[in-house]
PDB file of C-alpha atoms in Angstrom:
ATOM      1  CA  ASP A   1     124.741 127.205  28.286  1.00 67.00           C
ATOM      2  CA  THR A   2     125.664 130.871  27.831  1.00 72.00           C
ATOM      3  CA  ALA A   3     122.612 133.094  28.232  1.00 92.00           C
ATOM      4  CA  VAL A   4     123.580 135.989  25.964  1.00 95.00           C
ATOM      5  CA  SER A   5     126.436 135.340  23.591  1.00 96.00           C
ATOM      6  CA  GLN A   6     128.165 137.732  21.236  1.00 96.00           C
ATOM      7  CA  THR A   7     130.596 137.096  18.439  1.00 96.00           C
ATOM      8  CA  PRO A   8     133.288 138.063  17.923  1.00 97.00           C
ATOM      9  CA  LYS A   9     134.706 139.020  21.303  1.00 95.00           C
ATOM     10  CA  TYR A  10     137.429 141.134  19.724  1.00 97.00           C
ATOM     11  CA  LEU A  11     137.325 142.897  16.375  1.00 97.00           C
ATOM     12  CA  VAL A  12     140.152 144.953  14.902  1.00 98.00           C
ATOM     13  CA  THR A  13     139.513 146.588  11.568  1.00 97.00           C
ATOM     14  CA  GLN A  14     140.555 149.481   9.410  1.00 97.00           C
ATOM     15  CA  MET A  15     138.719 152.722   8.894  1.00 97.00           C
ATOM     16  CA  GLY A  16     136.167 152.578   6.138  1.00 97.00           C
ATOM     17  CA  ASN A  17     135.454 148.873   6.493  1.00 98.00           C
ATOM     18  CA  ASP A  18     132.049 147.333   7.156  1.00 98.00           C
ATOM     19  CA  LYS A  19     131.673 144.881  10.029  1.00 98.00           C
ATOM     20  CA  SER A  20     128.979 142.969  11.862  1.00 98.00           C
ATOM     21  CA  ILE A  21     128.568 141.800  15.429  1.00 98.00           C
ATOM     22  CA  LYS A  22     126.215 138.947  16.194  1.00 98.00           C
ATOM     23  CA  CYS A  23     124.183 138.348  19.332  1.00 97.00           C
ATOM     24  CA  GLU A  24     122.082 135.419  20.421  1.00 97.00           C
ATOM     25  CA  GLN A  25     120.140 134.780  23.608  1.00 96.00           C
ATOM     26  CA  ASN A  26     118.715 131.483  24.832  1.00 95.00           C
ATOM     27  CA  LEU A  27     116.680 132.891  27.720  1.00 93.00           C
ATOM     28  CA  GLY A  28     113.385 133.045  25.884  1.00 91.00           C
ATOM     29  CA  HIS A  29     113.356 136.831  26.188  1.00 91.00           C
ATOM     30  CA  ASP A  30     111.356 138.973  23.801  1.00 89.00           C
ATOM     31  CA  THR A  31     113.414 142.164  23.924  1.00 90.00           C
ATOM     32  CA  MET A  32     117.017 142.699  22.922  1.00 93.00           C
ATOM     33  CA  TYR A  33     119.339 145.701  23.095  1.00 94.00           C
ATOM     34  CA  TRP A  34     122.630 147.092  21.936  1.00 96.00           C
ATOM     35  CA  TYR A  35     124.630 149.225  24.339  1.00 96.00           C
ATOM     36  CA  LYS A  36     127.885 151.039  23.662  1.00 96.00           C
ATOM     37  CA  GLN A  37     130.577 151.468  26.314  1.00 95.00           C
ATOM     38  CA  ASP A  38     133.080 154.148  25.395  1.00 93.00           C
ATOM     39  CA  SER A  39     136.700 154.512  26.418  1.00 92.00           C
ATOM     40  CA  LYS A  40     135.641 156.161  29.682  1.00 91.00           C
ATOM     41  CA  LYS A  41     133.443 153.159  30.486  1.00 90.00           C
ATOM     42  CA  PHE A  42     130.255 155.168  29.963  1.00 93.00           C
ATOM     43  CA  LEU A  43     127.370 152.921  28.882  1.00 94.00           C
ATOM     44  CA  LYS A  44     124.643 154.187  26.598  1.00 94.00           C
ATOM     45  CA  ILE A  45     121.785 152.420  24.890  1.00 93.00           C
ATOM     46  CA  MET A  46     121.766 152.395  21.103  1.00 94.00           C
ATOM     47  CA  PHE A  47     118.850 150.231  20.009  1.00 91.00           C
ATOM     48  CA  SER A  48     116.118 148.014  21.363  1.00 90.00           C
ATOM     49  CA  TYR A  49     113.977 145.416  19.611  1.00 89.00           C
ATOM     50  CA  ASN A  50     110.830 143.841  20.995  1.00 85.00           C
ATOM     51  CA  ASN A  51     109.568 140.780  19.133  1.00 83.00           C
ATOM     52  CA  LYS A  52     111.701 141.762  16.137  1.00 82.00           C
ATOM     53  CA  GLU A  53     110.267 145.285  16.063  1.00 84.00           C
ATOM     54  CA  LEU A  54     112.520 148.294  16.598  1.00 85.00           C
ATOM     55  CA  ILE A  55     111.236 150.175  19.656  1.00 81.00           C
ATOM     56  CA  ILE A  56     114.194 152.273  20.731  1.00 78.00           C
ATOM     57  CA  ASN A  57     116.520 154.043  18.356  1.00 80.00           C
ATOM     58  CA  GLU A  58     118.689 156.509  20.164  1.00 83.00           C
ATOM     59  CA  THR A  59     120.674 159.138  18.317  1.00 79.00           C
ATOM     60  CA  VAL A  60     123.011 156.848  16.466  1.00 88.00           C
ATOM     61  CA  PRO A  61     124.617 157.478  13.051  1.00 90.00           C
ATOM     62  CA  ASN A  62     122.882 155.844  10.109  1.00 91.00           C
ATOM     63  CA  ARG A  63     126.022 153.800   9.581  1.00 95.00           C
ATOM     64  CA  PHE A  64     124.779 151.587  12.411  1.00 95.00           C
ATOM     65  CA  SER A  65     121.999 149.233  11.384  1.00 93.00           C
ATOM     66  CA  PRO A  66     120.558 146.606  13.719  1.00 93.00           C
ATOM     67  CA  LYS A  67     118.795 143.575  12.360  1.00 93.00           C
ATOM     68  CA  SER A  68     116.668 141.094  14.251  1.00 92.00           C
ATOM     69  CA  PRO A  69     115.887 137.964  12.202  1.00 92.00           C
ATOM     70  CA  ASP A  70     113.997 136.448  15.132  1.00 92.00           C
ATOM     71  CA  LYS A  71     113.415 137.078  18.842  1.00 90.00           C
ATOM     72  CA  ALA A  72     116.576 135.253  19.841  1.00 94.00           C
ATOM     73  CA  HIS A  73     118.965 137.174  17.609  1.00 96.00           C
ATOM     74  CA  LEU A  74     119.981 140.786  17.223  1.00 96.00           C
ATOM     75  CA  ASN A  75     122.888 141.674  14.974  1.00 96.00           C
ATOM     76  CA  LEU A  76     124.623 144.997  14.570  1.00 97.00           C
ATOM     77  CA  HIS A  77     126.062 146.025  11.237  1.00 97.00           C
ATOM     78  CA  ILE A  78     128.343 149.021  11.001  1.00 97.00           C
ATOM     79  CA  ASN A  79     129.227 150.634   7.681  1.00 97.00           C
ATOM     80  CA  SER A  80     132.206 152.841   6.911  1.00 97.00           C
ATOM     81  CA  LEU A  81     133.821 152.420  10.295  1.00 97.00           C
ATOM     82  CA  GLU A  82     135.406 155.462  11.897  1.00 97.00           C
ATOM     83  CA  LEU A  83     138.023 155.802  14.619  1.00 96.00           C
ATOM     84  CA  GLY A  84     135.346 157.069  16.996  1.00 95.00           C
ATOM     85  CA  ASP A  85     133.435 153.817  16.682  1.00 96.00           C
ATOM     86  CA  SER A  86     136.085 152.095  18.763  1.00 97.00           C
ATOM     87  CA  ALA A  87     134.321 150.921  21.901  1.00 97.00           C
ATOM     88  CA  VAL A  88     132.922 147.870  23.610  1.00 96.00           C
ATOM     89  CA  TYR A  89     129.499 146.922  22.321  1.00 97.00           C
ATOM     90  CA  PHE A  90     127.214 144.965  24.623  1.00 96.00           C
ATOM     91  CA  CYS A  91     124.178 143.015  23.648  1.00 96.00           C
ATOM     92  CA  ALA A  92     121.498 142.489  26.289  1.00 95.00           C
ATOM     93  CA  SER A  93     118.073 140.923  26.564  1.00 93.00           C
ATOM     94  CA  SER A  94     115.077 141.089  28.847  1.00 90.00           C
ATOM     95  CA  HIS A  95     111.447 140.030  28.908  1.00 85.00           C
ATOM     96  CA  TYR A  96     108.870 142.810  28.744  1.00 78.00           C
ATOM     97  CA  GLU A  97     105.842 141.005  30.130  1.00 70.00           C
ATOM     98  CA  ARG A  98     107.749 139.206  32.866  1.00 68.00           C
ATOM     99  CA  ASN A  99     109.619 142.409  33.743  1.00 67.00           C
ATOM    100  CA  THR A 100     112.930 140.626  33.952  1.00 72.00           C
ATOM    101  CA  GLU A 101     116.057 142.688  34.234  1.00 84.00           C
ATOM    102  CA  ALA A 102     118.495 143.026  31.359  1.00 89.00           C
ATOM    103  CA  PHE A 103     121.034 140.221  30.979  1.00 92.00           C
ATOM    104  CA  PHE A 104     124.231 141.270  29.238  1.00 94.00           C
ATOM    105  CA  GLY A 105     126.601 139.476  26.933  1.00 95.00           C
ATOM    106  CA  GLN A 106     130.353 139.526  27.402  1.00 94.00           C
ATOM    107  CA  GLY A 107     130.847 142.392  25.007  1.00 95.00           C
ATOM    108  CA  THR A 108     132.630 142.890  21.703  1.00 97.00           C
ATOM    109  CA  ARG A 109     135.688 145.111  21.819  1.00 96.00           C
ATOM    110  CA  LEU A 110     135.848 146.931  18.493  1.00 97.00           C
ATOM    111  CA  THR A 111     139.067 148.691  17.593  1.00 97.00           C
ATOM    112  CA  VAL A 112     139.187 150.786  14.457  1.00 97.00           C
ATOM    113  CA  VAL A 113     142.692 151.614  13.216  1.00 97.00           C
TER     114      VAL A 113
ATOM    115  CA  ALA B   1     114.008 161.948  31.210  1.00 81.00           C
ATOM    116  CA  GLN B   2     116.177 159.988  33.591  1.00 89.00           C
ATOM    117  CA  SER B   3     119.703 160.383  34.855  1.00 93.00           C
ATOM    118  CA  VAL B   4     122.035 158.765  37.358  1.00 96.00           C
ATOM    119  CA  THR B   5     124.939 160.246  39.257  1.00 97.00           C
ATOM    120  CA  GLN B   6     127.448 158.072  41.040  1.00 97.00           C
ATOM    121  CA  LEU B   7     129.435 160.027  43.585  1.00 94.00           C
ATOM    122  CA  GLY B   8     133.063 159.029  43.471  1.00 93.00           C
ATOM    123  CA  SER B   9     134.629 157.462  40.412  1.00 95.00           C
ATOM    124  CA  HIS B  10     137.054 155.549  42.650  1.00 97.00           C
ATOM    125  CA  VAL B  11     136.465 154.071  46.090  1.00 98.00           C
ATOM    126  CA  SER B  12     139.192 152.305  48.021  1.00 98.00           C
ATOM    127  CA  VAL B  13     138.595 150.192  51.118  1.00 97.00           C
ATOM    128  CA  SER B  14     140.501 147.696  53.191  1.00 97.00           C
ATOM    129  CA  GLU B  15     139.499 144.055  53.226  1.00 97.00           C
ATOM    130  CA  GLY B  16     136.855 143.583  55.904  1.00 97.00           C
ATOM    131  CA  ALA B  17     135.779 147.234  55.866  1.00 98.00           C
ATOM    132  CA  LEU B  18     132.366 148.590  54.968  1.00 98.00           C
ATOM    133  CA  VAL B  19     131.713 149.215  51.287  1.00 98.00           C
ATOM    134  CA  LEU B  20     129.514 152.197  50.416  1.00 98.00           C
ATOM    135  CA  LEU B  21     128.955 153.184  46.798  1.00 98.00           C
ATOM    136  CA  ARG B  22     126.705 156.168  46.280  1.00 98.00           C
ATOM    137  CA  CYS B  23     124.048 156.579  43.618  1.00 98.00           C
ATOM    138  CA  ASN B  24     121.538 159.354  43.115  1.00 98.00           C
ATOM    139  CA  TYR B  25     118.964 159.319  40.374  1.00 96.00           C
ATOM    140  CA  SER B  26     116.533 161.617  38.645  1.00 94.00           C
ATOM    141  CA  SER B  27     113.337 160.302  37.123  1.00 90.00           C
ATOM    142  CA  SER B  28     110.020 161.802  36.071  1.00 85.00           C
ATOM    143  CA  VAL B  29     108.266 158.469  36.687  1.00 85.00           C
ATOM    144  CA  PRO B  30     108.577 155.919  39.487  1.00 86.00           C
ATOM    145  CA  PRO B  31     112.015 154.471  38.920  1.00 89.00           C
ATOM    146  CA  TYR B  32     113.253 150.952  38.617  1.00 91.00           C
ATOM    147  CA  LEU B  33     116.796 150.879  40.006  1.00 94.00           C
ATOM    148  CA  PHE B  34     119.646 148.476  39.446  1.00 95.00           C
ATOM    149  CA  TRP B  35     123.224 147.873  40.435  1.00 97.00           C
ATOM    150  CA  TYR B  36     125.456 145.997  38.019  1.00 97.00           C
ATOM    151  CA  VAL B  37     129.052 144.861  38.500  1.00 97.00           C
ATOM    152  CA  GLN B  38     131.648 144.585  35.752  1.00 95.00           C
ATOM    153  CA  TYR B  39     134.846 142.642  36.213  1.00 93.00           C
ATOM    154  CA  PRO B  40     137.749 143.353  33.845  1.00 88.00           C
ATOM    155  CA  ASN B  41     137.007 142.317  30.273  1.00 84.00           C
ATOM    156  CA  GLN B  42     133.652 140.907  31.300  1.00 88.00           C
ATOM    157  CA  GLY B  43     130.032 141.773  30.725  1.00 90.00           C
ATOM    158  CA  LEU B  44     127.736 143.292  33.302  1.00 94.00           C
ATOM    159  CA  GLN B  45     126.250 141.132  36.028  1.00 94.00           C
ATOM    160  CA  LEU B  46     123.205 142.177  37.997  1.00 94.00           C
ATOM    161  CA  LEU B  47     123.849 142.580  41.711  1.00 96.00           C
ATOM    162  CA  LEU B  48     120.388 143.651  42.777  1.00 96.00           C
ATOM    163  CA  LYS B  49     117.324 145.578  41.700  1.00 93.00           C
ATOM    164  CA  TYR B  50     114.502 147.634  43.135  1.00 93.00           C
ATOM    165  CA  THR B  51     111.157 147.648  41.386  1.00 88.00           C
ATOM    166  CA  THR B  52     108.388 148.057  43.940  1.00 86.00           C
ATOM    167  CA  GLY B  53     107.742 147.005  47.527  1.00 87.00           C
ATOM    168  CA  ALA B  54     110.428 146.685  50.138  1.00 90.00           C
ATOM    169  CA  THR B  55     112.882 149.538  49.896  1.00 92.00           C
ATOM    170  CA  LEU B  56     115.813 147.542  51.265  1.00 96.00           C
ATOM    171  CA  VAL B  57     116.858 145.015  48.658  1.00 96.00           C
ATOM    172  CA  LYS B  58     119.409 142.283  49.036  1.00 96.00           C
ATOM    173  CA  GLY B  59     121.512 141.016  46.210  1.00 95.00           C
ATOM    174  CA  ILE B  60     124.239 138.566  45.459  1.00 95.00           C
ATOM    175  CA  ASN B  61     127.613 138.383  47.174  1.00 94.00           C
ATOM    176  CA  GLY B  62     126.337 140.050  50.350  1.00 96.00           C
ATOM    177  CA  PHE B  63     125.462 143.385  48.760  1.00 97.00           C
ATOM    178  CA  GLU B  64     122.350 145.348  49.572  1.00 98.00           C
ATOM    179  CA  ALA B  65     120.879 148.709  48.642  1.00 98.00           C
ATOM    180  CA  GLU B  66     118.172 150.950  50.026  1.00 96.00           C
ATOM    181  CA  PHE B  67     115.785 152.965  47.892  1.00 96.00           C
ATOM    182  CA  LYS B  68     115.172 156.357  49.499  1.00 96.00           C
ATOM    183  CA  LYS B  69     112.625 158.282  47.499  1.00 94.00           C
ATOM    184  CA  SER B  70     112.944 161.451  49.566  1.00 94.00           C
ATOM    185  CA  GLU B  71     116.682 161.530  48.897  1.00 95.00           C
ATOM    186  CA  THR B  72     116.440 160.124  45.340  1.00 96.00           C
ATOM    187  CA  SER B  73     119.182 157.724  46.324  1.00 97.00           C
ATOM    188  CA  PHE B  74     119.974 154.055  45.902  1.00 98.00           C
ATOM    189  CA  HIS B  75     123.299 153.521  47.644  1.00 98.00           C
ATOM    190  CA  LEU B  76     125.013 150.132  47.555  1.00 98.00           C
ATOM    191  CA  THR B  77     126.549 148.678  50.694  1.00 98.00           C
ATOM    192  CA  LYS B  78     128.340 145.595  51.887  1.00 98.00           C
ATOM    193  CA  PRO B  79     129.301 145.172  55.555  1.00 97.00           C
ATOM    194  CA  SER B  80     132.667 143.542  54.933  1.00 97.00           C
ATOM    195  CA  ALA B  81     134.683 143.909  51.748  1.00 98.00           C
ATOM    196  CA  HIS B  82     136.402 140.959  50.166  1.00 97.00           C
ATOM    197  CA  MET B  83     139.264 141.049  47.704  1.00 96.00           C
ATOM    198  CA  SER B  84     136.999 139.495  45.096  1.00 96.00           C
ATOM    199  CA  ASP B  85     134.704 142.557  45.267  1.00 97.00           C
ATOM    200  CA  ALA B  86     137.263 144.622  43.374  1.00 97.00           C
ATOM    201  CA  ALA B  87     135.502 145.615  40.153  1.00 97.00           C
ATOM    202  CA  GLU B  88     133.589 148.476  38.567  1.00 97.00           C
ATOM    203  CA  TYR B  89     130.056 149.072  39.735  1.00 98.00           C
ATOM    204  CA  PHE B  90     127.300 150.741  37.761  1.00 97.00           C
ATOM    205  CA  CYS B  91     124.049 152.130  39.044  1.00 97.00           C
ATOM    206  CA  ALA B  92     121.229 152.296  36.510  1.00 95.00           C
ATOM    207  CA  VAL B  93     117.631 153.463  36.275  1.00 93.00           C
ATOM    208  CA  SER B  94     114.801 152.539  33.941  1.00 89.00           C
ATOM    209  CA  ALA B  95     111.219 153.650  33.550  1.00 81.00           C
ATOM    210  CA  GLY B  96     109.716 150.187  33.528  1.00 72.00           C
ATOM    211  CA  GLY B  97     107.049 148.904  31.163  1.00 67.00           C
ATOM    212  CA  THR B  98     108.283 148.645  27.601  1.00 63.00           C
ATOM    213  CA  SER B  99     111.313 150.630  28.736  1.00 68.00           C
ATOM    214  CA  TYR B 100     112.195 148.214  31.506  1.00 64.00           C
ATOM    215  CA  GLY B 101     115.423 147.125  29.891  1.00 74.00           C
ATOM    216  CA  LYS B 102     116.273 150.580  28.614  1.00 84.00           C
ATOM    217  CA  LEU B 103     118.813 151.471  31.235  1.00 91.00           C
ATOM    218  CA  THR B 104     120.343 154.841  31.900  1.00 93.00           C
ATOM    219  CA  PHE B 105     123.672 154.249  33.601  1.00 95.00           C
ATOM    220  CA  GLY B 106     125.795 156.247  35.950  1.00 96.00           C
ATOM    221  CA  GLN B 107     129.446 156.869  35.233  1.00 95.00           C
ATOM    222  CA  GLY B 108     130.599 153.866  37.218  1.00 96.00           C
ATOM    223  CA  THR B 109     132.618 153.525  40.420  1.00 97.00           C
ATOM    224  CA  ILE B 110     135.807 151.512  40.537  1.00 97.00           C
ATOM    225  CA  LEU B 111     136.111 149.675  43.838  1.00 98.00           C
ATOM    226  CA  THR B 112     139.600 148.784  45.004  1.00 97.00           C
ATOM    227  CA  VAL B 113     140.043 146.465  47.979  1.00 97.00           C
ATOM    228  CA  HIS B 114     143.350 146.520  49.833  1.00 96.00           C
ATOM    229  CA  PRO B 115     144.603 143.556  51.863  1.00 94.00           C
TER     230      PRO B 115
END
């Protein structure tokens, strides 16, 4: 009965590869997010989708492309991975109209070698 | 624009002692304020939040925080620390509305609890 689930939990890949991280929420929320936590534990928002529409797109390289097939899913695809992409990526969700706080997934630790 | 500053990247207390984690924010609109806790290799769990109304908010695990607009602060306290409180704590601010879940985080404070 996990609220926000991400797969995979760990991802090790080589530079130049393309990888995807999947996120699903079963809370009935209408807004989903991707956050990045760097090696110093600093958390920063990357993207936000409301009802499958992109509403927040922070300064993120074009190699990162989010996709929301429906309100319950938000995937993150990363092209041409670089060493600096190594981080923990958190998916989160909230409900705009109900003003619920953001619920976070367990994170995906991406290591680029 | 919004920002959050957490004073002290590391706080160490003895079990049973008062926990005080400091958070100051900057916001051009009335802020929504949050404290999240992160245990090792885990996601973030909400401890408490301030949106409107009562400025003293109570959260889970005995934590509470007070919103002080004049001091632009939202410090987190717990009267008596427990070993299980050892974790990293993040203060965050959002602007509400469609940006409610768009959180700007502080740098985090690692809480160590000594027996």
